[in-house]
PDB file of C-alpha atoms in Angstrom:
ATOM      1  CA  UNK A   1       0.000   0.000   0.000  1.00 60.00           C
ATOM      2  CA  UNK A   2       1.376   3.392  -1.021  1.00 64.00           C
ATOM      3  CA  UNK A   3       1.749   5.844   1.854  1.00 74.00           C
ATOM      4  CA  UNK A   4       0.059   9.171   1.143  1.00 80.00           C
ATOM      5  CA  UNK A   5       0.640  12.616   2.577  1.00 92.00           C
ATOM      6  CA  UNK A   6      -0.867  15.889   1.418  1.00 96.00           C
ATOM      7  CA  UNK A   7      -0.094  19.332   0.116  1.00 97.00           C
ATOM      8  CA  UNK A   8      -2.675  22.095  -0.120  1.00 97.00           C
ATOM      9  CA  UNK A   9      -3.670  24.368  -2.966  1.00 98.00           C
ATOM     10  CA  UNK A  10      -5.452  27.526  -1.856  1.00 97.00           C
ATOM     11  CA  UNK A  11      -7.645  29.508  -4.243  1.00 97.00           C
ATOM     12  CA  UNK A  12      -8.778  32.977  -3.255  1.00 93.00           C
ATOM     13  CA  UNK A  13     -10.189  36.236  -4.500  1.00 86.00           C
ATOM     14  CA  UNK A  14      -9.377  39.716  -3.263  1.00 68.00           C
ATOM     15  CA  UNK A  15     -11.058  43.077  -3.834  1.00 62.00           C
ATOM     16  CA  UNK A  16      -8.199  44.590  -5.825  1.00 57.00           C
ATOM     17  CA  UNK A  17      -8.683  46.166  -9.234  1.00 51.00           C
ATOM     18  CA  UNK A  18      -6.496  43.479 -10.823  1.00 56.00           C
ATOM     19  CA  UNK A  19      -8.509  40.692  -9.198  1.00 54.00           C
ATOM     20  CA  UNK A  20     -11.794  42.217 -10.336  1.00 56.00           C
ATOM     21  CA  UNK A  21     -10.408  42.709 -13.852  1.00 59.00           C
ATOM     22  CA  UNK A  22      -9.286  39.080 -14.070  1.00 58.00           C
ATOM     23  CA  UNK A  23     -12.647  37.874 -12.771  1.00 52.00           C
ATOM     24  CA  UNK A  24     -14.458  40.001 -15.343  1.00 56.00           C
ATOM     25  CA  UNK A  25     -12.262  38.765 -18.195  1.00 58.00           C
ATOM     26  CA  UNK A  26     -12.349  35.082 -17.249  1.00 58.00           C
ATOM     27  CA  UNK A  27     -15.664  34.819 -15.366  1.00 68.00           C
ATOM     28  CA  UNK A  28     -13.729  32.784 -12.805  1.00 67.00           C
ATOM     29  CA  UNK A  29     -14.744  32.660  -9.166  1.00 84.00           C
ATOM     30  CA  UNK A  30     -11.136  32.673  -7.939  1.00 91.00           C
ATOM     31  CA  UNK A  31      -8.270  34.831  -9.167  1.00 90.00           C
ATOM     32  CA  UNK A  32      -5.280  33.863  -7.011  1.00 93.00           C
ATOM     33  CA  UNK A  33      -3.659  30.576  -6.008  1.00 96.00           C
ATOM     34  CA  UNK A  34      -1.056  29.494  -3.476  1.00 96.00           C
ATOM     35  CA  UNK A  35       0.712  26.282  -2.502  1.00 98.00           C
ATOM     36  CA  UNK A  36       0.932  25.221   1.148  1.00 96.00           C
ATOM     37  CA  UNK A  37       3.007  22.426   2.640  1.00 94.00           C
ATOM     38  CA  UNK A  38       0.875  22.080   5.770  1.00 93.00           C
ATOM     39  CA  UNK A  39      -2.876  21.920   6.536  1.00 93.00           C
ATOM     40  CA  UNK A  40      -2.772  25.075   8.673  1.00 92.00           C
ATOM     41  CA  UNK A  41      -1.360  27.080   5.729  1.00 93.00           C
ATOM     42  CA  UNK A  42       1.510  28.250   7.900  1.00 89.00           C
ATOM     43  CA  UNK A  43       3.965  27.494   5.093  1.00 90.00           C
ATOM     44  CA  UNK A  44       2.051  28.900   2.130  1.00 93.00           C
ATOM     45  CA  UNK A  45       3.831  30.378  -0.884  1.00 95.00           C
ATOM     46  CA  UNK A  46       3.049  31.947  -4.230  1.00 93.00           C
ATOM     47  CA  UNK A  47       3.912  34.741  -6.610  1.00 90.00           C
ATOM     48  CA  UNK A  48       2.123  37.969  -5.861  1.00 79.00           C
ATOM     49  CA  UNK A  49       2.517  41.683  -5.535  1.00 66.00           C
ATOM     50  CA  UNK A  50       5.486  42.947  -3.552  1.00 64.00           C
ATOM     51  CA  UNK A  51       3.401  45.799  -2.132  1.00 61.00           C
ATOM     52  CA  UNK A  52      -0.346  45.907  -1.718  1.00 57.00           C
ATOM     53  CA  UNK A  53      -0.706  49.114  -3.726  1.00 58.00           C
ATOM     54  CA  UNK A  54       1.199  48.014  -6.840  1.00 57.00           C
ATOM     55  CA  UNK A  55      -0.204  45.056  -8.836  1.00 57.00           C
ATOM     56  CA  UNK A  56       2.587  45.057 -11.426  1.00 60.00           C
ATOM     57  CA  UNK A  57       5.652  44.622  -9.213  1.00 65.00           C
ATOM     58  CA  UNK A  58       5.534  41.095  -7.857  1.00 71.00           C
ATOM     59  CA  UNK A  59       7.802  38.464  -6.372  1.00 79.00           C
ATOM     60  CA  UNK A  60       7.948  35.008  -4.836  1.00 90.00           C
ATOM     61  CA  UNK A  61       6.726  35.295  -1.283  1.00 87.00           C
ATOM     62  CA  UNK A  62       5.336  33.592   1.751  1.00 88.00           C
ATOM     63  CA  UNK A  63       1.688  34.502   2.098  1.00 88.00           C
ATOM     64  CA  UNK A  64      -0.561  34.978   5.105  1.00 86.00           C
ATOM     65  CA  UNK A  65      -4.109  36.179   5.482  1.00 84.00           C
ATOM     66  CA  UNK A  66      -3.404  38.810   8.141  1.00 79.00           C
ATOM     67  CA  UNK A  67      -0.856  40.726   6.065  1.00 73.00           C
ATOM     68  CA  UNK A  68      -0.400  42.505   2.754  1.00 68.00           C
ATOM     69  CA  UNK A  69      -3.469  43.094   0.627  1.00 69.00           C
ATOM     70  CA  UNK A  70      -5.509  40.740   2.850  1.00 76.00           C
ATOM     71  CA  UNK A  71      -4.943  42.851   5.972  1.00 77.00           C
ATOM     72  CA  UNK A  72      -7.814  45.207   5.193  1.00 78.00           C
ATOM     73  CA  UNK A  73     -10.237  42.477   4.146  1.00 83.00           C
ATOM     74  CA  UNK A  74     -12.732  41.286   6.743  1.00 87.00           C
ATOM     75  CA  UNK A  75     -13.480  38.222   4.616  1.00 90.00           C
ATOM     76  CA  UNK A  76     -11.215  36.371   2.169  1.00 91.00           C
ATOM     77  CA  UNK A  77     -13.407  34.058   0.072  1.00 93.00           C
ATOM     78  CA  UNK A  78     -11.717  30.917  -1.147  1.00 95.00           C
ATOM     79  CA  UNK A  79     -11.282  27.171  -1.096  1.00 96.00           C
ATOM     80  CA  UNK A  80      -8.646  24.821   0.270  1.00 97.00           C
ATOM     81  CA  UNK A  81      -7.901  21.827  -1.924  1.00 97.00           C
ATOM     82  CA  UNK A  82      -6.180  18.849  -0.310  1.00 97.00           C
ATOM     83  CA  UNK A  83      -3.949  17.098  -2.837  1.00 98.00           C
ATOM     84  CA  UNK A  84      -2.637  13.620  -1.931  1.00 97.00           C
ATOM     85  CA  UNK A  85       0.992  12.953  -2.802  1.00 97.00           C
ATOM     86  CA  UNK A  86       3.519  10.240  -2.081  1.00 96.00           C
ATOM     87  CA  UNK A  87       6.331  10.938   0.403  1.00 94.00           C
ATOM     88  CA  UNK A  88       8.716  11.107  -2.564  1.00 96.00           C
ATOM     89  CA  UNK A  89       6.535  13.674  -4.320  1.00 97.00           C
ATOM     90  CA  UNK A  90       6.199  15.677  -1.113  1.00 94.00           C
ATOM     91  CA  UNK A  91       9.975  15.738  -0.785  1.00 94.00           C
ATOM     92  CA  UNK A  92      10.342  16.842  -4.419  1.00 96.00           C
ATOM     93  CA  UNK A  93       7.866  19.661  -3.772  1.00 96.00           C
ATOM     94  CA  UNK A  94       9.705  20.691  -0.607  1.00 94.00           C
ATOM     95  CA  UNK A  95      13.018  20.718  -2.465  1.00 93.00           C
ATOM     96  CA  UNK A  96      11.616  22.836  -5.304  1.00 95.00           C
ATOM     97  CA  UNK A  97      10.024  25.329  -2.920  1.00 94.00           C
ATOM     98  CA  UNK A  98      13.338  25.481  -1.069  1.00 91.00           C
ATOM     99  CA  UNK A  99      15.063  26.406  -4.333  1.00 93.00           C
ATOM    100  CA  UNK A 100      12.608  29.257  -4.793  1.00 93.00           C
ATOM    101  CA  UNK A 101      13.205  30.364  -1.199  1.00 89.00           C
ATOM    102  CA  UNK A 102      16.987  30.279  -1.444  1.00 90.00           C
ATOM    103  CA  UNK A 103      17.004  32.183  -4.745  1.00 89.00           C
ATOM    104  CA  UNK A 104      13.896  34.319  -4.223  1.00 86.00           C
ATOM    105  CA  UNK A 105      15.756  37.429  -5.413  1.00 86.00           C
ATOM    106  CA  UNK A 106      16.282  35.778  -8.809  1.00 89.00           C
ATOM    107  CA  UNK A 107      12.563  35.320  -9.524  1.00 89.00           C
ATOM    108  CA  UNK A 108       9.986  37.890 -10.516  1.00 84.00           C
ATOM    109  CA  UNK A 109       6.324  38.145 -11.406  1.00 83.00           C
ATOM    110  CA  UNK A 110       5.391  37.116 -14.941  1.00 83.00           C
ATOM    111  CA  UNK A 111       3.302  40.154 -15.889  1.00 79.00           C
ATOM    112  CA  UNK A 112       3.895  39.586 -19.588  1.00 82.00           C
ATOM    113  CA  UNK A 113       2.746  35.990 -19.301  1.00 77.00           C
ATOM    114  CA  UNK A 114      -0.332  36.918 -17.286  1.00 75.00           C
ATOM    115  CA  UNK A 115      -1.450  39.507 -19.823  1.00 76.00           C
ATOM    116  CA  UNK A 116      -0.542  37.331 -22.806  1.00 75.00           C
ATOM    117  CA  UNK A 117      -2.467  34.368 -21.422  1.00 73.00           C
ATOM    118  CA  UNK A 118      -5.664  36.407 -21.578  1.00 72.00           C
ATOM    119  CA  UNK A 119      -5.172  36.649 -25.344  1.00 71.00           C
ATOM    120  CA  UNK A 120      -4.017  33.074 -25.874  1.00 73.00           C
ATOM    121  CA  UNK A 121      -0.363  34.030 -26.257  1.00 78.00           C
ATOM    122  CA  UNK A 122       1.531  32.835 -23.231  1.00 76.00           C
ATOM    123  CA  UNK A 123       5.100  33.662 -22.303  1.00 77.00           C
ATOM    124  CA  UNK A 124       7.151  31.271 -20.175  1.00 83.00           C
ATOM    125  CA  UNK A 125      10.476  32.024 -18.540  1.00 85.00           C
ATOM    126  CA  UNK A 126      12.439  30.034 -15.987  1.00 90.00           C
ATOM    127  CA  UNK A 127      12.715  33.020 -13.664  1.00 90.00           C
ATOM    128  CA  UNK A 128       9.220  34.494 -14.036  1.00 90.00           C
ATOM    129  CA  UNK A 129       5.920  33.112 -12.799  1.00 92.00           C
ATOM    130  CA  UNK A 130       2.416  34.214 -11.982  1.00 90.00           C
ATOM    131  CA  UNK A 131       0.581  32.509  -9.123  1.00 93.00           C
ATOM    132  CA  UNK A 132      -1.177  29.567 -10.787  1.00 94.00           C
ATOM    133  CA  UNK A 133       1.763  29.064 -13.129  1.00 95.00           C
ATOM    134  CA  UNK A 134       4.018  28.561 -10.092  1.00 96.00           C
ATOM    135  CA  UNK A 135       1.647  26.141  -8.341  1.00 98.00           C
ATOM    136  CA  UNK A 136       1.246  23.993 -11.438  1.00 98.00           C
ATOM    137  CA  UNK A 137       4.972  24.140 -12.243  1.00 97.00           C
ATOM    138  CA  UNK A 138       5.892  22.720  -8.835  1.00 98.00           C
ATOM    139  CA  UNK A 139       3.181  20.037  -8.742  1.00 98.00           C
ATOM    140  CA  UNK A 140       3.741  18.968 -12.340  1.00 98.00           C
ATOM    141  CA  UNK A 141       7.499  18.846 -11.818  1.00 97.00           C
ATOM    142  CA  UNK A 142       7.015  16.542  -8.833  1.00 98.00           C
ATOM    143  CA  UNK A 143       4.876  14.180 -10.906  1.00 97.00           C
ATOM    144  CA  UNK A 144       1.682  14.966  -9.004  1.00 98.00           C
ATOM    145  CA  UNK A 145      -0.429  16.009 -11.972  1.00 97.00           C
ATOM    146  CA  UNK A 146      -0.600  16.640 -15.688  1.00 96.00           C
ATOM    147  CA  UNK A 147      -3.526  18.790 -16.784  1.00 96.00           C
ATOM    148  CA  UNK A 148      -2.555  18.472 -20.433  1.00 95.00           C
ATOM    149  CA  UNK A 149      -1.918  22.184 -20.930  1.00 94.00           C
ATOM    150  CA  UNK A 150       1.053  24.525 -20.959  1.00 92.00           C
ATOM    151  CA  UNK A 151       1.804  26.067 -17.593  1.00 93.00           C
ATOM    152  CA  UNK A 152       0.864  29.564 -18.818  1.00 91.00           C
ATOM    153  CA  UNK A 153      -2.623  28.271 -19.624  1.00 92.00           C
ATOM    154  CA  UNK A 154      -3.306  27.331 -16.016  1.00 94.00           C
ATOM    155  CA  UNK A 155      -5.562  29.793 -14.202  1.00 91.00           C
ATOM    156  CA  UNK A 156      -6.344  29.549 -10.477  1.00 94.00           C
ATOM    157  CA  UNK A 157      -9.758  28.126 -11.371  1.00 93.00           C
ATOM    158  CA  UNK A 158      -8.075  25.431 -13.497  1.00 94.00           C
ATOM    159  CA  UNK A 159      -6.437  24.035 -10.370  1.00 97.00           C
ATOM    160  CA  UNK A 160      -9.818  22.739  -9.214  1.00 96.00           C
ATOM    161  CA  UNK A 161      -9.158  19.947 -11.726  1.00 95.00           C
ATOM    162  CA  UNK A 162      -6.196  18.702  -9.684  1.00 96.00           C
ATOM    163  CA  UNK A 163      -6.444  15.214  -8.167  1.00 93.00           C
ATOM    164  CA  UNK A 164      -7.709  16.077  -4.713  1.00 94.00           C
ATOM    165  CA  UNK A 165     -10.712  17.204  -2.739  1.00 95.00           C
ATOM    166  CA  UNK A 166     -12.021  20.495  -1.468  1.00 96.00           C
ATOM    167  CA  UNK A 167     -11.737  20.375   2.326  1.00 96.00           C
ATOM    168  CA  UNK A 168     -12.906  23.939   2.941  1.00 96.00           C
ATOM    169  CA  UNK A 169     -14.948  26.584   1.167  1.00 96.00           C
ATOM    170  CA  UNK A 170     -15.667  29.936   2.759  1.00 96.00           C
ATOM    171  CA  UNK A 171     -13.729  32.654   4.583  1.00 95.00           C
ATOM    172  CA  UNK A 172     -10.075  31.621   4.535  1.00 94.00           C
ATOM    173  CA  UNK A 173      -9.420  33.724   7.631  1.00 93.00           C
ATOM    174  CA  UNK A 174     -11.845  31.474   9.503  1.00 94.00           C
ATOM    175  CA  UNK A 175     -10.055  28.397   8.184  1.00 95.00           C
ATOM    176  CA  UNK A 176      -6.633  29.621   9.309  1.00 92.00           C
ATOM    177  CA  UNK A 177      -7.958  30.724  12.707  1.00 90.00           C
ATOM    178  CA  UNK A 178      -9.550  27.305  13.233  1.00 90.00           C
ATOM    179  CA  UNK A 179      -6.196  25.654  12.579  1.00 85.00           C
ATOM    180  CA  UNK A 180      -4.402  27.950  15.003  1.00 66.00           C
ATOM    181  CA  UNK A 181      -1.918  29.260  12.438  1.00 49.00           C
ATOM    182  CA  UNK A 182      -2.614  32.953  12.971  1.00 44.00           C
ATOM    183  CA  UNK A 183      -1.409  32.705  16.551  1.00 42.00           C
ATOM    184  CA  UNK A 184       2.083  31.709  15.378  1.00 43.00           C
ATOM    185  CA  UNK A 185       2.418  33.852  12.278  1.00 38.00           C
ATOM    186  CA  UNK A 186       3.791  37.096  13.788  1.00 38.00           C
ATOM    187  CA  UNK A 187       6.957  35.351  15.009  1.00 36.00           C
ATOM    188  CA  UNK A 188       7.421  33.338  11.818  1.00 40.00           C
ATOM    189  CA  UNK A 189       9.485  35.555   9.532  1.00 46.00           C
ATOM    190  CA  UNK A 190      10.385  34.699   5.949  1.00 49.00           C
ATOM    191  CA  UNK A 191      13.784  33.569   7.230  1.00 53.00           C
ATOM    192  CA  UNK A 192      12.174  31.284   9.806  1.00 54.00           C
ATOM    193  CA  UNK A 193       9.803  29.917   7.165  1.00 55.00           C
ATOM    194  CA  UNK A 194      12.784  29.087   5.002  1.00 57.00           C
ATOM    195  CA  UNK A 195      14.463  27.276   7.873  1.00 58.00           C
ATOM    196  CA  UNK A 196      11.329  25.219   8.493  1.00 58.00           C
ATOM    197  CA  UNK A 197      10.988  24.227   4.843  1.00 59.00           C
ATOM    198  CA  UNK A 198      14.663  23.340   4.736  1.00 55.00           C
ATOM    199  CA  UNK A 199      14.030  21.086   7.721  1.00 52.00           C
TER     200      UNK A 199
END
């Protein structure tokens, strides 16, 4: 019998102009995606804006629902998708995320790819990603899934097709609070998060 562990894909939607524009263009319910290594979403990562007020300057970052653009939101609508993986796949995911953490300065947000994808003309680069592109890149690279599309074609909503199950739908702040993660977040800096992922 194959031992299974899990990773978590988090889909969300904010109130930003960019999020509303994407939702209008795609008619998708969710406009952002993140990858978490733990059920409490304490170690959750993605590509997103560096500062809440600027949607076009982004980076690889650890995400949390009490900071950044989520700080001013009373409710963060979203879903948590539990994706079963083998221990070997989980290790491959951890290693890849570690590479992003160690070289975070070398990666940037794939604005060109995000805009091009809306017109069916994607742009892929090894050092540039948008959120769903990153999530799929890591999971596909670990052998977890193959959605039969190029990585630039993957939207947050597309990730609902991953092999897994929705374990939560609603206010993501409620989900995190129920798992006790918010109580530990203030002392968990990006450096500490990196140390934990590195093991």
